[in-house]
Coordinates of C-alpha atoms in Angstrom, one line a residue:
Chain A
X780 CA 64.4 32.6 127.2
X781 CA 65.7 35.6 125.5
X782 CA 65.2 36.6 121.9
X783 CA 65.8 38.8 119.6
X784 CA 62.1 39.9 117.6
X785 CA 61.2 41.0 114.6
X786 CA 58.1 43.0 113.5
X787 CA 56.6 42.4 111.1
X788 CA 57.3 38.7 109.9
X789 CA 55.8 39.1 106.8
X790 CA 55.3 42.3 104.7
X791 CA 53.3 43.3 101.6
X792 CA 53.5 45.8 99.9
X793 CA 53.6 48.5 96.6
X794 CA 56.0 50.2 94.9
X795 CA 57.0 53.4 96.2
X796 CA 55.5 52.7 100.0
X797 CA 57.4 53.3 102.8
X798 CA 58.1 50.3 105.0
X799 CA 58.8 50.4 108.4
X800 CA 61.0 47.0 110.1
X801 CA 61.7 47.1 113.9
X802 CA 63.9 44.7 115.5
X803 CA 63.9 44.3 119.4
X804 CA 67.7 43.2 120.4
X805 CA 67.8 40.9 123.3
X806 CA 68.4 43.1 126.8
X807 CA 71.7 44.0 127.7
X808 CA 73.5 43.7 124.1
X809 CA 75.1 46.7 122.6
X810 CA 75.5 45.5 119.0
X811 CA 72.5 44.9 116.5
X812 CA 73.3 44.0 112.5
X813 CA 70.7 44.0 109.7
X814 CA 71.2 41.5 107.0
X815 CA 69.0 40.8 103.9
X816 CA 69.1 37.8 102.5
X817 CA 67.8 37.1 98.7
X818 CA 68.4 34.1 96.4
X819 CA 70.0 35.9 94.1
X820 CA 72.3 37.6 96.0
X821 CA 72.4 35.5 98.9
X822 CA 73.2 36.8 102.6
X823 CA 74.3 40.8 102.7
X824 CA 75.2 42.6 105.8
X825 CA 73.3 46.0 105.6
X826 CA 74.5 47.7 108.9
X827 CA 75.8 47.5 112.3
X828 CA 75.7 49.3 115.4
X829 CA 77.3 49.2 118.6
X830 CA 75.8 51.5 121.9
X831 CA 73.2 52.7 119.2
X832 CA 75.9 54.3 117.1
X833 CA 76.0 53.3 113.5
X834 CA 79.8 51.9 113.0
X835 CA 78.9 50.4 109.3
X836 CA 76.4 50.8 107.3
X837 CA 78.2 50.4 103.7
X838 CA 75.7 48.1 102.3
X839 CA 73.0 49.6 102.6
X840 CA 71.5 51.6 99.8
X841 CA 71.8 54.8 101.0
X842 CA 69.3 56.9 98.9
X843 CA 66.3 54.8 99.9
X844 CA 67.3 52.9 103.4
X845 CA 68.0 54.4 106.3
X846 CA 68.7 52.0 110.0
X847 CA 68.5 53.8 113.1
X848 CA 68.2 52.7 116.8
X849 CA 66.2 55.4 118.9
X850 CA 67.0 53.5 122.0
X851 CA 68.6 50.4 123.3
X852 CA 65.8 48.3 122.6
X853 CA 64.3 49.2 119.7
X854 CA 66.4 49.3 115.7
X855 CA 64.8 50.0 112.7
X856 CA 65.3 49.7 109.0
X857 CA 63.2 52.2 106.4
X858 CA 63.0 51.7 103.2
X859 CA 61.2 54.8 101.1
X860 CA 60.4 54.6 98.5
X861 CA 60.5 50.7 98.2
X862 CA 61.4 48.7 95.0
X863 CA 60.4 45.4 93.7
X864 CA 63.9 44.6 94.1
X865 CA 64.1 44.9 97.9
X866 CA 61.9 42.3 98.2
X867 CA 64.2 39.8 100.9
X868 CA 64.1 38.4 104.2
X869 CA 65.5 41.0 106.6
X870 CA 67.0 39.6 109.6
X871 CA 67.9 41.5 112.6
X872 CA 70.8 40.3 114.9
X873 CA 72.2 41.7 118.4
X874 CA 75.5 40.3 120.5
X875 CA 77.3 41.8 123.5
X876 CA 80.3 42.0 120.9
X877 CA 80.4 41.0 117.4
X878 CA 81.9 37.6 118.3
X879 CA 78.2 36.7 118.9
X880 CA 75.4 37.1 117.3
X881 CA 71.8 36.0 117.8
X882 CA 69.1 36.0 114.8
X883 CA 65.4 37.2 115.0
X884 CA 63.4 35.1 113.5
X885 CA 63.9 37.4 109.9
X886 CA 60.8 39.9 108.2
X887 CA 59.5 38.9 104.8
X888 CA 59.1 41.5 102.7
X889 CA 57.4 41.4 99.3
X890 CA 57.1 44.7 97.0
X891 CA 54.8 44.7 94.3
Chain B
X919 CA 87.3 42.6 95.2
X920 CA 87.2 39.8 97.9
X921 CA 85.3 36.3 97.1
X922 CA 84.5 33.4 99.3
X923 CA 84.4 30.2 97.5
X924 CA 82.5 27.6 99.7
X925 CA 82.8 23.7 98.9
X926 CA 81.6 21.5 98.5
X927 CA 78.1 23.1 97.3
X928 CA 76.3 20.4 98.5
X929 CA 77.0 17.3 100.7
X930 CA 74.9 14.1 101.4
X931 CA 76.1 11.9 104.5
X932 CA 74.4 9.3 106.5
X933 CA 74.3 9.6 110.0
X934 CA 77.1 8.9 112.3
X935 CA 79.8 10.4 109.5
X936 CA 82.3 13.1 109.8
X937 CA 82.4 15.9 107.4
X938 CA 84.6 18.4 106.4
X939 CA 82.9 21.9 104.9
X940 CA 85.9 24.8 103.0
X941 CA 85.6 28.4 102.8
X942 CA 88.4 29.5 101.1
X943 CA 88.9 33.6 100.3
X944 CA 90.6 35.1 97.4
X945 CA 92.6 38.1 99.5
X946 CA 93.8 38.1 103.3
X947 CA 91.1 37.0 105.4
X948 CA 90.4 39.5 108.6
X949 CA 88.0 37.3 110.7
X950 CA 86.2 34.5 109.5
X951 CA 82.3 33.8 110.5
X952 CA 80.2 30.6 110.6
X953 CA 76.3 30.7 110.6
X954 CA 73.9 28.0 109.8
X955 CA 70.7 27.9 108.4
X956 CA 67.3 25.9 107.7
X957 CA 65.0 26.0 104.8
X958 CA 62.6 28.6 105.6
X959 CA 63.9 29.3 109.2
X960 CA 66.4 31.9 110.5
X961 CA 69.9 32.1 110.5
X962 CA 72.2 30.5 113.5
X963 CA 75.3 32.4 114.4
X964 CA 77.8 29.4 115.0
X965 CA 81.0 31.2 115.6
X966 CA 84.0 33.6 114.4
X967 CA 87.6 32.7 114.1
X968 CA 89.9 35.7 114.4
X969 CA 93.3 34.8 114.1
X970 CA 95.9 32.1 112.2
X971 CA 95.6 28.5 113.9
X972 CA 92.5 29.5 116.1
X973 CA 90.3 27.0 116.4
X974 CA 86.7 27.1 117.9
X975 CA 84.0 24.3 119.1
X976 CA 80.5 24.3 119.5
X977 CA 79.1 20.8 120.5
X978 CA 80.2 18.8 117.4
X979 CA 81.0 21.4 115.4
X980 CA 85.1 22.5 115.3
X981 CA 85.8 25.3 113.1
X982 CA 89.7 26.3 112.2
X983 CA 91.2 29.2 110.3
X984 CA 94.3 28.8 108.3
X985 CA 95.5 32.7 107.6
X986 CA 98.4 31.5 105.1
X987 CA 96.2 29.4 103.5
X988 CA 93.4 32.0 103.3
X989 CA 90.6 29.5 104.2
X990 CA 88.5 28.1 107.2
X991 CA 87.0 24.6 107.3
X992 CA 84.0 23.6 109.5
X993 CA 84.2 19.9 110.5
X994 CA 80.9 18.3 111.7
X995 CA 81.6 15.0 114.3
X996 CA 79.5 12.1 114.3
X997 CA 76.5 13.9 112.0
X998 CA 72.9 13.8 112.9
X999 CA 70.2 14.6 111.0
X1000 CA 69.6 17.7 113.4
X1001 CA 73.0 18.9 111.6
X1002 CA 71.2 19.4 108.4
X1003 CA 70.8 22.7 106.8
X1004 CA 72.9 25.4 104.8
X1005 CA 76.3 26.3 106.1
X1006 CA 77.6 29.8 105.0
X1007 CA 81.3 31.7 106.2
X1008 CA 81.3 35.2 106.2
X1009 CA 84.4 37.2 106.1
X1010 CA 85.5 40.8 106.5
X1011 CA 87.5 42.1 104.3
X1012 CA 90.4 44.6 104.2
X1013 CA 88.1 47.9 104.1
X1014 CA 86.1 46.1 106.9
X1015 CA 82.8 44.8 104.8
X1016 CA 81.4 42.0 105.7
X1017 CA 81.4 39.4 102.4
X1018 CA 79.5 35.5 102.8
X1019 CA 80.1 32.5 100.5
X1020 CA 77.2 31.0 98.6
X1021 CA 76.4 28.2 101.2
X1022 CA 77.1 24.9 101.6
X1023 CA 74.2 22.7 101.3
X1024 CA 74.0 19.6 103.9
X1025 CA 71.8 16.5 103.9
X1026 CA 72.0 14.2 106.6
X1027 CA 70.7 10.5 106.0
X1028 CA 69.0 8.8 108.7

């Protein structure tokens, strides 16, 4: 059964640390997204790639995150230096096209 | 800039009722997404509507889009309480962002 993962599910950490998510896409699909999702602001779409290129990454912050995918099975989101304010779920999603998408299960991250 | 207005915000229905879920867009709507979720779980990607009068199924689920109308309704068949959860749209807008509605809340009573 495949899946996409998410490491870690649950972060904690300080102000100004760097964090580190990874996202595993499920084999064989070429496009992964990051969301974050907050009560406050709801669902956002960070970024998106497609064959490991980044095609949109508009919402994301770009003085403190940066979303890369060093190979095909392996995308990750950095935040440094992190914020109370990022404090979110972060969910990872890959599809063989952007008509599909499936979730990992989402990373928790709390910033003191 | 673009806003997606979902209603209702919340919805109560017993079991065995249809239901009828709006997500209507201020501009021209260029794609239209469906995703579910549960409290404290992960998202669920449903499905995406891409052009006027397309409609879409996924078990009981039918999803339309109505381009003139700038809006997309997800209708729920015969609800369950499995059914239950927070509906969001998500839409992309002219310069290709992707915008979501606030959710749409739904309780399903056995």
């Amino acid at each position: 059964d495949a899946r996409v993962t998410q490491t870690p599910r649950h972060k904690v950490t300080e102000m100004g640390q760097e964090v580190t998510m990874r996202c595993q896409p499920i084999l064989g699909h070429n496009t992964v997204f990051w969301y974050r999702q907050t009560m406050m602001q709801g669902l956002e779409l960070l970024a998106y790639f497609r064959n490991r290129a980044p095609l949109d990454d508009s919402g994301m912050p770009k003085d403190r995150f940066s979303a890369e995918m060093p190979d095909a099975t392996l995308a990750t989101l950095k935040i440094q230096p992190s914020e109370p304010r990022d404090s979110a779920v972060y969910f990872c999603a890959s599809g063989p096209s952007t008509d599909t998408q499936y979730f990992g299960p989402g990373t928790r991250l709390t910033v003191l | 800039s673009q806003e997606l207005e979902q209603s209702p915000q919340s919805l109560i229905v017993q079991e065995g009722k249809n239901l009828t879920i709006n997500c209507t867009s201020s501009k021209t709507l260029y794609g239209l997404y469906w995703y579910k979720q549960k409290y404290g779980e992960g998202l669920i990607f449903l499905m995406m509507l891409q052009k006027g009068g397309e409609e879409k199924s996924h078990e009981k689920i039918t999803a339309k889009l109505d381009e003139k109308k700038q809006q997309s309704s997800l209708h729920i068949t015969a609800s369950q309480p499995s059914h239950a959860g927070i509906y969001l749209c998500g839409a992309g807008n002219q310069g290709g962002k992707l915008i979501f509605g606030q959710g749409t809340e739904l309780s399903v009573k056995p």
